[in-house]
Coordinates of C-alpha atoms in Angstrom, one line a residue:
M1 CA -15.1 41.0 -29.1
K2 CA -12.6 41.5 -26.2
P3 CA -10.4 38.8 -25.3
S4 CA -11.2 36.4 -22.4
I5 CA -8.6 37.5 -19.6
V6 CA -8.0 36.2 -16.1
W7 CA -5.7 37.3 -13.3
G8 CA -3.1 35.2 -11.2
L9 CA -1.9 36.0 -7.8
D10 CA 1.3 33.8 -7.0
I11 CA 1.8 34.1 -3.2
G12 CA 5.2 33.1 -2.0
G13 CA 7.3 33.7 1.1
T14 CA 9.9 36.0 -0.5
K15 CA 7.6 37.6 -3.2
T16 CA 4.0 37.8 -4.4
A17 CA 3.2 38.5 -8.0
L18 CA -0.1 39.6 -9.8
C19 CA -0.4 38.8 -13.6
A20 CA -2.9 39.0 -16.3
A21 CA -3.0 36.3 -19.0
D22 CA -5.3 34.9 -21.8
E23 CA -6.8 31.4 -22.5
Q24 CA -3.5 30.7 -24.5
G25 CA -1.5 31.1 -21.4
S26 CA 0.2 34.3 -22.7
I27 CA 1.1 36.6 -19.8
L28 CA 0.1 40.2 -20.8
C29 CA 1.5 42.1 -17.6
R30 CA 2.8 41.3 -14.4
H31 CA 4.0 42.9 -11.2
E32 CA 5.5 41.7 -8.1
L33 CA 6.3 43.0 -4.6
P34 CA 8.5 41.7 -1.6
T35 CA 5.8 39.7 0.6
A36 CA 7.5 40.7 3.9
Q37 CA 7.6 44.5 3.0
S38 CA 3.9 45.1 3.8
T39 CA 2.6 45.6 7.4
S40 CA -0.1 42.9 6.7
W41 CA -1.3 40.6 4.0
E42 CA -4.4 43.2 3.3
V43 CA -1.9 45.9 2.6
L44 CA 0.2 43.8 0.2
L45 CA -2.9 42.7 -1.8
V46 CA -4.4 46.2 -2.0
Q47 CA -1.1 47.6 -3.6
L48 CA -1.1 44.6 -6.0
L49 CA -4.6 45.2 -7.2
A50 CA -4.4 49.0 -7.4
W51 CA -1.5 48.1 -9.9
G52 CA -3.9 45.7 -11.6
R53 CA -6.6 48.2 -12.0
D54 CA -4.2 50.7 -13.5
N55 CA -2.4 48.3 -16.0
A56 CA -4.1 45.0 -16.4
P57 CA -7.4 44.3 -18.6
P58 CA -10.3 43.6 -16.3
P59 CA -10.5 39.8 -15.3
R60 CA -13.2 37.2 -15.6
A61 CA -11.8 35.7 -12.5
I62 CA -8.7 35.6 -10.2
G63 CA -6.7 32.6 -9.3
V64 CA -4.4 32.1 -6.1
S65 CA -1.5 29.8 -5.7
C66 CA -0.1 29.6 -2.3
G67 CA 1.9 27.2 -0.1
G68 CA -0.2 25.3 2.3
P69 CA -1.7 24.5 4.8
L70 CA -4.9 26.0 3.1
D71 CA -8.5 25.1 2.6
S72 CA -9.3 25.4 -1.2
R73 CA -13.0 24.8 -0.6
T74 CA -13.4 27.6 1.6
G75 CA -10.8 29.8 0.0
R76 CA -8.7 30.3 3.2
I77 CA -5.0 30.6 3.8
L78 CA -4.2 28.7 7.3
S79 CA -0.9 30.0 8.6
P80 CA 1.7 28.7 6.1
P81 CA 5.2 28.5 7.7
N82 CA 6.9 30.6 5.2
L83 CA 4.1 33.6 5.5
P84 CA 4.2 34.9 9.0
G85 CA 1.1 36.8 9.8
W86 CA -1.1 35.1 7.2
D87 CA -3.2 33.3 9.8
D88 CA -6.9 32.0 8.7
V89 CA -6.7 34.6 5.7
P90 CA -10.1 34.4 3.8
V91 CA -8.3 35.3 0.6
T92 CA -10.8 34.3 -2.2
E93 CA -13.9 35.9 -0.1
W94 CA -11.7 39.2 0.2
L95 CA -10.8 39.1 -3.5
R96 CA -14.3 38.7 -4.7
R97 CA -15.4 41.8 -2.8
Q98 CA -12.5 43.8 -4.2
L99 CA -12.9 42.7 -7.8
H100 CA -16.7 41.4 -8.1
V101 CA -15.5 38.4 -10.0
P102 CA -15.1 34.8 -8.9
A103 CA -11.9 33.9 -7.0
F104 CA -10.4 30.4 -6.5
L105 CA -7.4 29.2 -4.3
Q106 CA -5.2 26.1 -4.6
N107 CA -2.0 24.9 -2.8
D108 CA 1.1 25.6 -5.2
A109 CA 1.8 21.8 -5.9
N110 CA -2.1 21.5 -7.3
A111 CA -1.6 24.8 -9.1
C112 CA 1.6 23.7 -10.9
A113 CA -0.1 20.5 -11.7
L114 CA -2.8 22.1 -13.4
A115 CA -0.4 24.6 -15.2
E116 CA 1.8 21.9 -16.7
W117 CA -1.1 19.9 -17.6
R118 CA -2.7 22.6 -19.4
Y119 CA 0.2 24.4 -21.1
G120 CA 3.4 22.5 -20.2
A121 CA 5.0 19.0 -20.2
G122 CA 1.6 17.3 -19.1
R123 CA -0.2 18.4 -22.3
G124 CA -2.4 15.5 -23.8
T125 CA -2.4 13.4 -20.9
R126 CA -5.5 12.3 -18.5
N127 CA -3.5 10.8 -15.7
M128 CA -0.6 12.9 -14.6
V129 CA 1.4 13.6 -11.2
F130 CA 3.5 16.7 -10.8
L131 CA 6.2 16.9 -8.2
T132 CA 7.3 20.0 -6.7
F133 CA 10.9 18.9 -5.5
G134 CA 11.9 22.4 -4.2
T135 CA 12.0 23.5 -0.6
G136 CA 9.7 20.7 0.1
L137 CA 8.1 17.9 -1.9
G138 CA 4.5 17.6 -2.6
A139 CA 2.5 16.0 -5.5
G140 CA -0.4 17.6 -7.6
L141 CA -2.6 14.9 -9.1
I142 CA -4.6 15.0 -12.3
L143 CA -6.8 11.7 -12.3
N144 CA -9.1 11.1 -15.2
G145 CA -8.8 14.7 -16.7
Q146 CA -9.5 16.3 -13.3
L147 CA -7.5 17.8 -10.5
Y148 CA -7.5 15.1 -7.5
E149 CA -7.8 16.9 -4.1
G150 CA -8.9 14.0 -1.7
T151 CA -11.5 14.3 0.9
N152 CA -10.2 17.5 2.6
G153 CA -7.7 18.6 0.1
M154 CA -4.8 16.9 1.4
A155 CA -4.1 14.5 -1.4
G156 CA -0.8 14.2 -2.8
E157 CA 1.4 14.6 0.2
I158 CA 3.9 12.1 -0.9
G159 CA 6.8 13.8 0.8
H160 CA 5.4 12.5 4.2
I161 CA 5.8 8.9 3.3
R162 CA 8.7 7.3 5.3
M163 CA 11.2 5.8 3.2
A164 CA 13.7 4.6 5.9
E165 CA 13.8 4.1 9.7
D166 CA 16.0 7.1 10.0
G167 CA 17.3 9.8 7.7
P168 CA 17.1 13.6 7.1
M169 CA 14.1 15.4 8.6
G170 CA 11.3 16.3 6.0
Y171 CA 7.8 17.1 6.7
G172 CA 8.2 16.4 10.3
K173 CA 9.2 13.0 10.0
R174 CA 12.8 11.4 9.8
G175 CA 13.5 9.3 6.9
S176 CA 10.5 10.7 5.0
L177 CA 10.7 11.0 1.2
E178 CA 10.9 15.0 1.5
G179 CA 13.7 14.4 3.8
F180 CA 15.7 12.8 0.8
C181 CA 14.1 14.5 -2.0
S182 CA 14.0 18.4 -1.3
G183 CA 16.1 21.2 -0.9
G184 CA 16.2 21.1 2.7
G185 CA 16.9 17.5 2.7
L186 CA 19.8 17.7 0.3
R187 CA 21.3 20.3 2.7
Q188 CA 20.8 17.8 5.8
L189 CA 22.3 15.1 3.6
G190 CA 25.3 17.1 2.1
G191 CA 25.8 20.1 4.2
K192 CA 25.2 22.4 1.3
S193 CA 22.5 23.6 -1.0
A194 CA 21.2 21.6 -4.0
R195 CA 22.8 24.1 -6.4
E196 CA 26.3 23.8 -4.5
L197 CA 26.1 20.0 -4.4
C198 CA 25.4 19.7 -8.2
A199 CA 28.3 22.1 -8.8
L200 CA 30.8 20.1 -6.7
A201 CA 29.3 16.8 -8.4
D202 CA 30.2 18.3 -11.9
W203 CA 33.9 18.8 -10.5
Q204 CA 33.6 15.1 -9.5
D205 CA 33.6 15.6 -5.8
E206 CA 33.0 12.3 -4.3
H207 CA 30.9 13.3 -1.4
A208 CA 28.5 15.5 -3.6
I209 CA 28.0 12.7 -6.1
A210 CA 27.1 10.3 -3.2
V211 CA 24.7 12.5 -1.7
L212 CA 22.7 13.2 -4.9
R213 CA 22.9 9.5 -5.9
Q214 CA 21.1 8.6 -2.6
S215 CA 18.6 11.2 -3.3
A216 CA 18.0 10.0 -6.9
E217 CA 17.5 6.4 -5.6
M218 CA 15.0 7.5 -3.0
L219 CA 13.3 9.5 -5.6
G220 CA 12.9 6.4 -7.9
A221 CA 11.5 4.4 -4.9
G222 CA 9.0 7.1 -4.2
L223 CA 8.2 7.3 -8.0
A224 CA 7.3 3.6 -7.9
I225 CA 4.8 3.9 -5.3
L226 CA 3.0 6.6 -7.3
V227 CA 3.3 4.5 -10.3
D228 CA 2.0 1.3 -8.8
L229 CA -0.8 3.0 -6.9
L230 CA -2.0 5.6 -9.6
N231 CA -0.8 4.3 -12.9
P232 CA -0.2 7.7 -14.5
E233 CA 1.0 8.0 -17.9
R234 CA 3.4 11.0 -16.9
I235 CA 5.3 12.1 -13.9
V236 CA 6.3 15.9 -14.2
I237 CA 9.1 17.1 -11.7
G238 CA 9.9 20.7 -11.1
S239 CA 12.5 22.8 -9.6
I240 CA 15.6 21.0 -8.6
Y241 CA 15.1 18.1 -10.9
V242 CA 14.8 20.7 -13.8
R243 CA 18.0 22.1 -13.0
A244 CA 19.8 18.7 -12.1
Q245 CA 18.6 16.1 -14.2
R246 CA 21.9 14.8 -15.1
W247 CA 22.4 13.7 -11.7
F248 CA 19.3 12.2 -10.9
C249 CA 17.9 10.5 -14.1
R250 CA 20.1 7.4 -14.3
D251 CA 19.9 6.3 -10.8
M252 CA 16.1 7.4 -10.4
E253 CA 15.4 5.3 -13.5
R254 CA 17.4 2.3 -12.4
V255 CA 15.4 2.2 -9.1
L256 CA 12.0 3.0 -10.7
A257 CA 12.4 0.1 -13.2
R258 CA 13.4 -2.3 -10.4
E259 CA 10.6 -1.4 -8.1
A260 CA 7.4 -0.5 -10.1
L261 CA 5.2 -3.0 -12.0
E262 CA 6.5 -3.5 -15.3
Q263 CA 3.3 -2.9 -17.0
S264 CA 2.7 0.5 -15.2
R265 CA 6.2 1.5 -15.7
A266 CA 6.0 0.8 -19.4
V267 CA 3.1 3.3 -19.8
C268 CA 4.8 6.1 -17.7
S269 CA 7.3 8.6 -18.8
V270 CA 9.1 10.8 -16.0
V271 CA 10.2 14.3 -17.6
P272 CA 11.1 17.6 -16.3
A273 CA 8.7 20.5 -16.0
A274 CA 8.5 22.6 -19.2
L275 CA 7.2 26.1 -17.8
G276 CA 10.4 27.2 -16.3
E277 CA 10.5 30.5 -14.4
S278 CA 7.1 31.3 -15.5
L279 CA 5.6 28.5 -13.7
G280 CA 4.6 30.3 -10.7
D281 CA 2.4 32.8 -12.7
M282 CA 1.1 30.1 -14.9
A283 CA 0.0 28.2 -11.9
A284 CA -1.8 31.0 -10.7
V285 CA -3.8 31.9 -13.8
T286 CA -4.5 28.2 -14.3
V287 CA -6.3 27.9 -11.1
A288 CA -8.6 30.9 -12.5
W289 CA -9.2 29.0 -15.7
N290 CA -9.8 25.7 -13.9
G291 CA -12.2 27.4 -11.4
L292 CA -14.3 28.8 -14.2
K293 CA -14.5 25.5 -15.9
D294 CA -15.8 23.9 -12.8
Q295 CA -18.5 26.5 -12.2
P296 CA -22.2 25.9 -12.8

């Protein structure tokens, strides 16, 4: 009997990758192209599907992970700021016509949440939160063993919550959690990238240490909101947190312990994402497996 295979399409502002994977999460093959090199989204996807037909096993379904805004229910990508020209793209309908298999779409935070829950740091949980903590800050929510999207797919926008009357701009709002806890926010606070700030802090640069401490404290306050509201058993944090835990853990944990309900905090662990550089690929293929599971 042939193994069950799905394809995953990870659409990013810099690169777009197509991969094939089995149910155990093993990536069988992968190909990427620069997103901006093509004259249109359709040309880019045609090139990737051509490679897939020549090199990958036929899929049962294809999953798409992409930055928002998008509508997962109708399968449309709605003009993400990092994808110029991708305006109201009916990506799942187009893929179904091309491949004659089911196609599913999720924003990258939800897709990463599904991947870490199925294959990574969230395995074995029923209530888990994934935080992107990269260029921006968003959350994917796994509640009672299911992805929770909200009424119109907008659940999990934790980065939009205002944490201070004034502060760095994030998600169009000054003083937002994304303003304090994202790559863009750290650059506003410290004048350098997160990677540069961490390197300076390792050399005991006082300004860099102060910036990272402020971000860590705001992260702890934001996590306390999630812990009190959702009572998760695990919070998984990706990207910047994975690389720079040493500068976040202590102050984040201190504020979280102070601000969250003790009973809720006691049953929740905060851990770094486990899938590393493969997270984007795994996110896309897990969208496919999750979509197949939810079909009648």
